[in-house]
Every structure is written in C-alpha cells, then in structure tokens.
C-alpha cells in the first residue's frame, strides 16, 4: 500500500510539473506576437544603429580618400626628391671620378717637375762650387760678360719658374684633395638623405595601405551585419505573421485568445462561453462537469481545449453523453465533450488533434433537455471518481 501511495504521489508531482511547464510554454506562445514585435523593434534599432555606423565609416573613408590623395602627393614628392638625389649622387660620383683623374694627372706632373729640379740641382752640385758670380768674373770681354749675364739671368728665371710651378702644383693638389673630400662628404650626406626619404616613403605607403585596409574591413563587417539584421527582420516579420494568424485563429475559439496557466482554451467561441451549470446541480447533487448553454449555442463549433489524441469518438443520439468524444492530452488529463449533434463529429479514435481543432457541433443528444455542451476534465480516462473541477483548467 505504501508503495502504491508513493507511486501516486510521484504521478501527481509529475502531472503538476508538466502542467506548470505547459503553462509556461503556452504563455510564451500567447505573448509571442508582442514579444516578436519587441524583437523586431530592437532589431530595427540595431539595424539603424549599424547603418549610422556604416555612414560614419563611409564619411571617414571619404576623409581618408582625401588623406590618401595627400599621401599620394607626398609619395610623388618623395619619389621626385629621391630621383633628384639619385641624379645628384650620379653627378657627384662622376665629378669625384674626374677630380680623382685630374688629381692623379697633376700629381704626376708635380713628380716630373720635382725630378727635373732635382736633376738641375744635382748637375749644379757636380759642377763644383761655381756660382753665377764666378761665371761673370771669368768673362774675358764685355761681350762675353753680357752674354754670360743674360744666360745666368735666364737660368735663374727658369729655376724660379720651375720652383713656383712646383709650389702652385702642390697647392692645386691640396685644394683638389680638399674639394674631393667635400664632394665625398656631400655624396654621403645625399645618400643618407636618400635613405631617409625612402624610409619616409615606405612609412607613408604603409600608413595609406593600413588605413584603406582597416576601413574597408570595417565597412565589410558592417555591411555583413546589416545583411544579417535585414535577414533577421525578414524572419521576425514571417514569425509575426504566423503568430498573428495563430492568434486570430485562437481568437475565434472559446473565450477569444484567452489561455489558462495550464495551457487550456475555452471549447466554444467567445460569445458562447457562459457556464450555465457548474460542478453541482441546483439540487446540490454532484455534476462533476460544467455546462455551456447560452442562447443560440445550438450548432456552434466545439473545439479541442488542448492538443492531444482522441481515445473515444462516439456518434449516436441516445445514451448519457450522446454524440461525444474524449481526448488524452498526454499531461495526465483527459477532456470529454458531450451532447453534440448527431453526424457532426469530425474526429475518430486514435486521431491526433491540435488545440482549437473543431471536434463536433453543439447539440442536445443523449441525456439532455436542451442544446448545450457538457465539458468534463478527468485525471484518468474511466470512472466517475476521476473527474476534477474544469474551473482549475479553463482560462
């Protein structure tokens, strides 16, 4: 017995959990249209924000394009300066080569003149201590004296010129060396400037390419995000349309689009959801169900209050329920719909039905004194003792 009680407790807890979960699912579904519209608005806000960001990027790209044009101009200027420096370096290199050749030539002339002067000095030394005065004093006549005087004068002048030429040549060589060193220094400076210009050019090119690449990548990412948001908007629109259609369908059912926490709707159109008899009859006896019996209810469609499987579908006039059906909702509950019009039953045993699907039409078959819908909720398919209050399940 204890084991059986434990099983019953477990079953009841399971049923309660299922009802709570189903209630949450249905509540979400009932609010899906408004929630989807909120999602759509949020998505639209994100889309607008993304488009604004993209526009800013495009404005930045326009500004960057101007910067790129300026960078291109700088690049052209750097390139022109580099080309000019290259020409100067080439000219300086040629000048250095010419100066080097001229210096070598002058150096060779200097060496020849120094050798000539050395020979004259050596010759004079070998002749002894004879001086220019000795030559004059050995003249035996005035004519010889004058002749020797002019000869000595020419020799002295020649030696003086040779010495002066040697001095000038040495000075020229020194000046050429100095100019050559200055030209070499200028060449090295020009080469250093060229290297710096090339480095600056490389930096500018990298800067330009980095900016263009960065903005292009960001623009592409934003465009992809916009496309994603637009696709999301299309999906939400379709979902809203489907949700609204479902809501309109449910609105035509019992109690409009009202759904109970357990996920049930009314079994009749909204105008005919007035309960005329509750759990107890007027004489106090237990009814175990509710009756809907508003004026004009005859012939109105009867709907499944929740999705499930038909386990009983009987179409006859006599007997207590008359034309009726029972549905297993697979959450521990069963619902019975009684007194339908004979021949109006639209479901059969074993058939799967969706919430709001029409089952039959309201009539007065079976144990009935007038057109009405007898509606029961059970926690087991058989037995009067398993009936529970429909008020706990209806909206």
Short mmCIF file of N, CA, C and O in Angstrom, two decimals, residues 20 40 50 58 63 76 108 147 153 191-192 212 271 294 361 363 386:
data_model
loop_
_atom_site.label_atom_id
_atom_site.label_comp_id
_atom_site.label_asym_id
_atom_site.label_seq_id
_atom_site.Cartn_x
_atom_site.Cartn_y
_atom_site.Cartn_z
N UNK A 20 2.72 22.96 -15.08
CA UNK A 20 3.45 24.22 -14.94
C UNK A 20 4.25 24.53 -16.19
O UNK A 20 4.24 25.62 -16.73
N UNK A 40 11.47 42.71 -33.11
CA UNK A 40 11.57 43.39 -34.40
C UNK A 40 12.01 44.84 -34.21
O UNK A 40 12.87 45.34 -34.96
N UNK A 50 23.51 50.33 -36.87
CA UNK A 50 24.57 49.80 -37.73
C UNK A 50 24.71 50.64 -39.00
O UNK A 50 25.83 50.92 -39.46
N UNK A 58 31.73 55.48 -43.95
CA UNK A 58 31.82 55.99 -45.32
C UNK A 58 32.32 57.44 -45.32
O UNK A 58 33.12 57.84 -46.18
N UNK A 63 37.02 61.04 -46.04
CA UNK A 63 38.12 61.84 -45.48
C UNK A 63 39.46 61.14 -45.71
O UNK A 63 40.46 61.78 -46.05
N UNK A 76 54.63 61.07 -54.32
CA UNK A 76 55.19 61.59 -55.58
C UNK A 76 56.33 62.57 -55.30
O UNK A 76 57.35 62.55 -55.99
N UNK A 108 101.18 63.56 -61.08
CA UNK A 108 102.24 63.04 -61.97
C UNK A 108 103.11 64.18 -62.50
O UNK A 108 104.35 64.07 -62.55
N UNK A 147 126.92 88.38 -72.34
CA UNK A 147 126.34 87.11 -72.77
C UNK A 147 126.14 86.19 -71.58
O UNK A 147 125.09 85.55 -71.42
N UNK A 153 120.86 85.06 -66.08
CA UNK A 153 119.52 85.59 -65.77
C UNK A 153 118.43 84.63 -66.24
O UNK A 153 117.45 84.38 -65.53
N UNK A 191 73.39 60.52 -49.91
CA UNK A 191 72.98 59.11 -49.78
C UNK A 191 72.16 58.90 -48.51
O UNK A 191 71.16 58.18 -48.51
N UNK A 192 72.58 59.54 -47.40
CA UNK A 192 71.85 59.42 -46.14
C UNK A 192 70.44 60.02 -46.27
O UNK A 192 69.46 59.44 -45.79
N UNK A 212 43.39 52.28 -45.56
CA UNK A 212 42.44 51.78 -46.56
C UNK A 212 41.96 50.38 -46.18
O UNK A 212 40.77 50.07 -46.25
N UNK A 271 -18.52 34.15 -27.63
CA UNK A 271 -19.89 34.59 -27.30
C UNK A 271 -20.71 33.52 -26.60
O UNK A 271 -21.81 33.81 -26.09
N UNK A 294 -25.52 28.99 -23.46
CA UNK A 294 -26.01 30.32 -23.86
C UNK A 294 -27.05 30.20 -24.96
O UNK A 294 -27.07 29.23 -25.73
N UNK A 361 -20.30 19.73 -33.32
CA UNK A 361 -21.14 20.90 -33.13
C UNK A 361 -22.07 20.67 -31.93
O UNK A 361 -22.47 19.53 -31.63
N UNK A 363 -25.13 20.23 -29.68
CA UNK A 363 -26.48 19.72 -29.91
C UNK A 363 -27.17 19.39 -28.61
O UNK A 363 -26.85 19.98 -27.55
N UNK A 386 -12.81 9.96 -11.09
CA UNK A 386 -11.61 10.63 -11.61
C UNK A 386 -11.89 12.03 -12.16
O UNK A 386 -11.01 12.67 -12.71
#
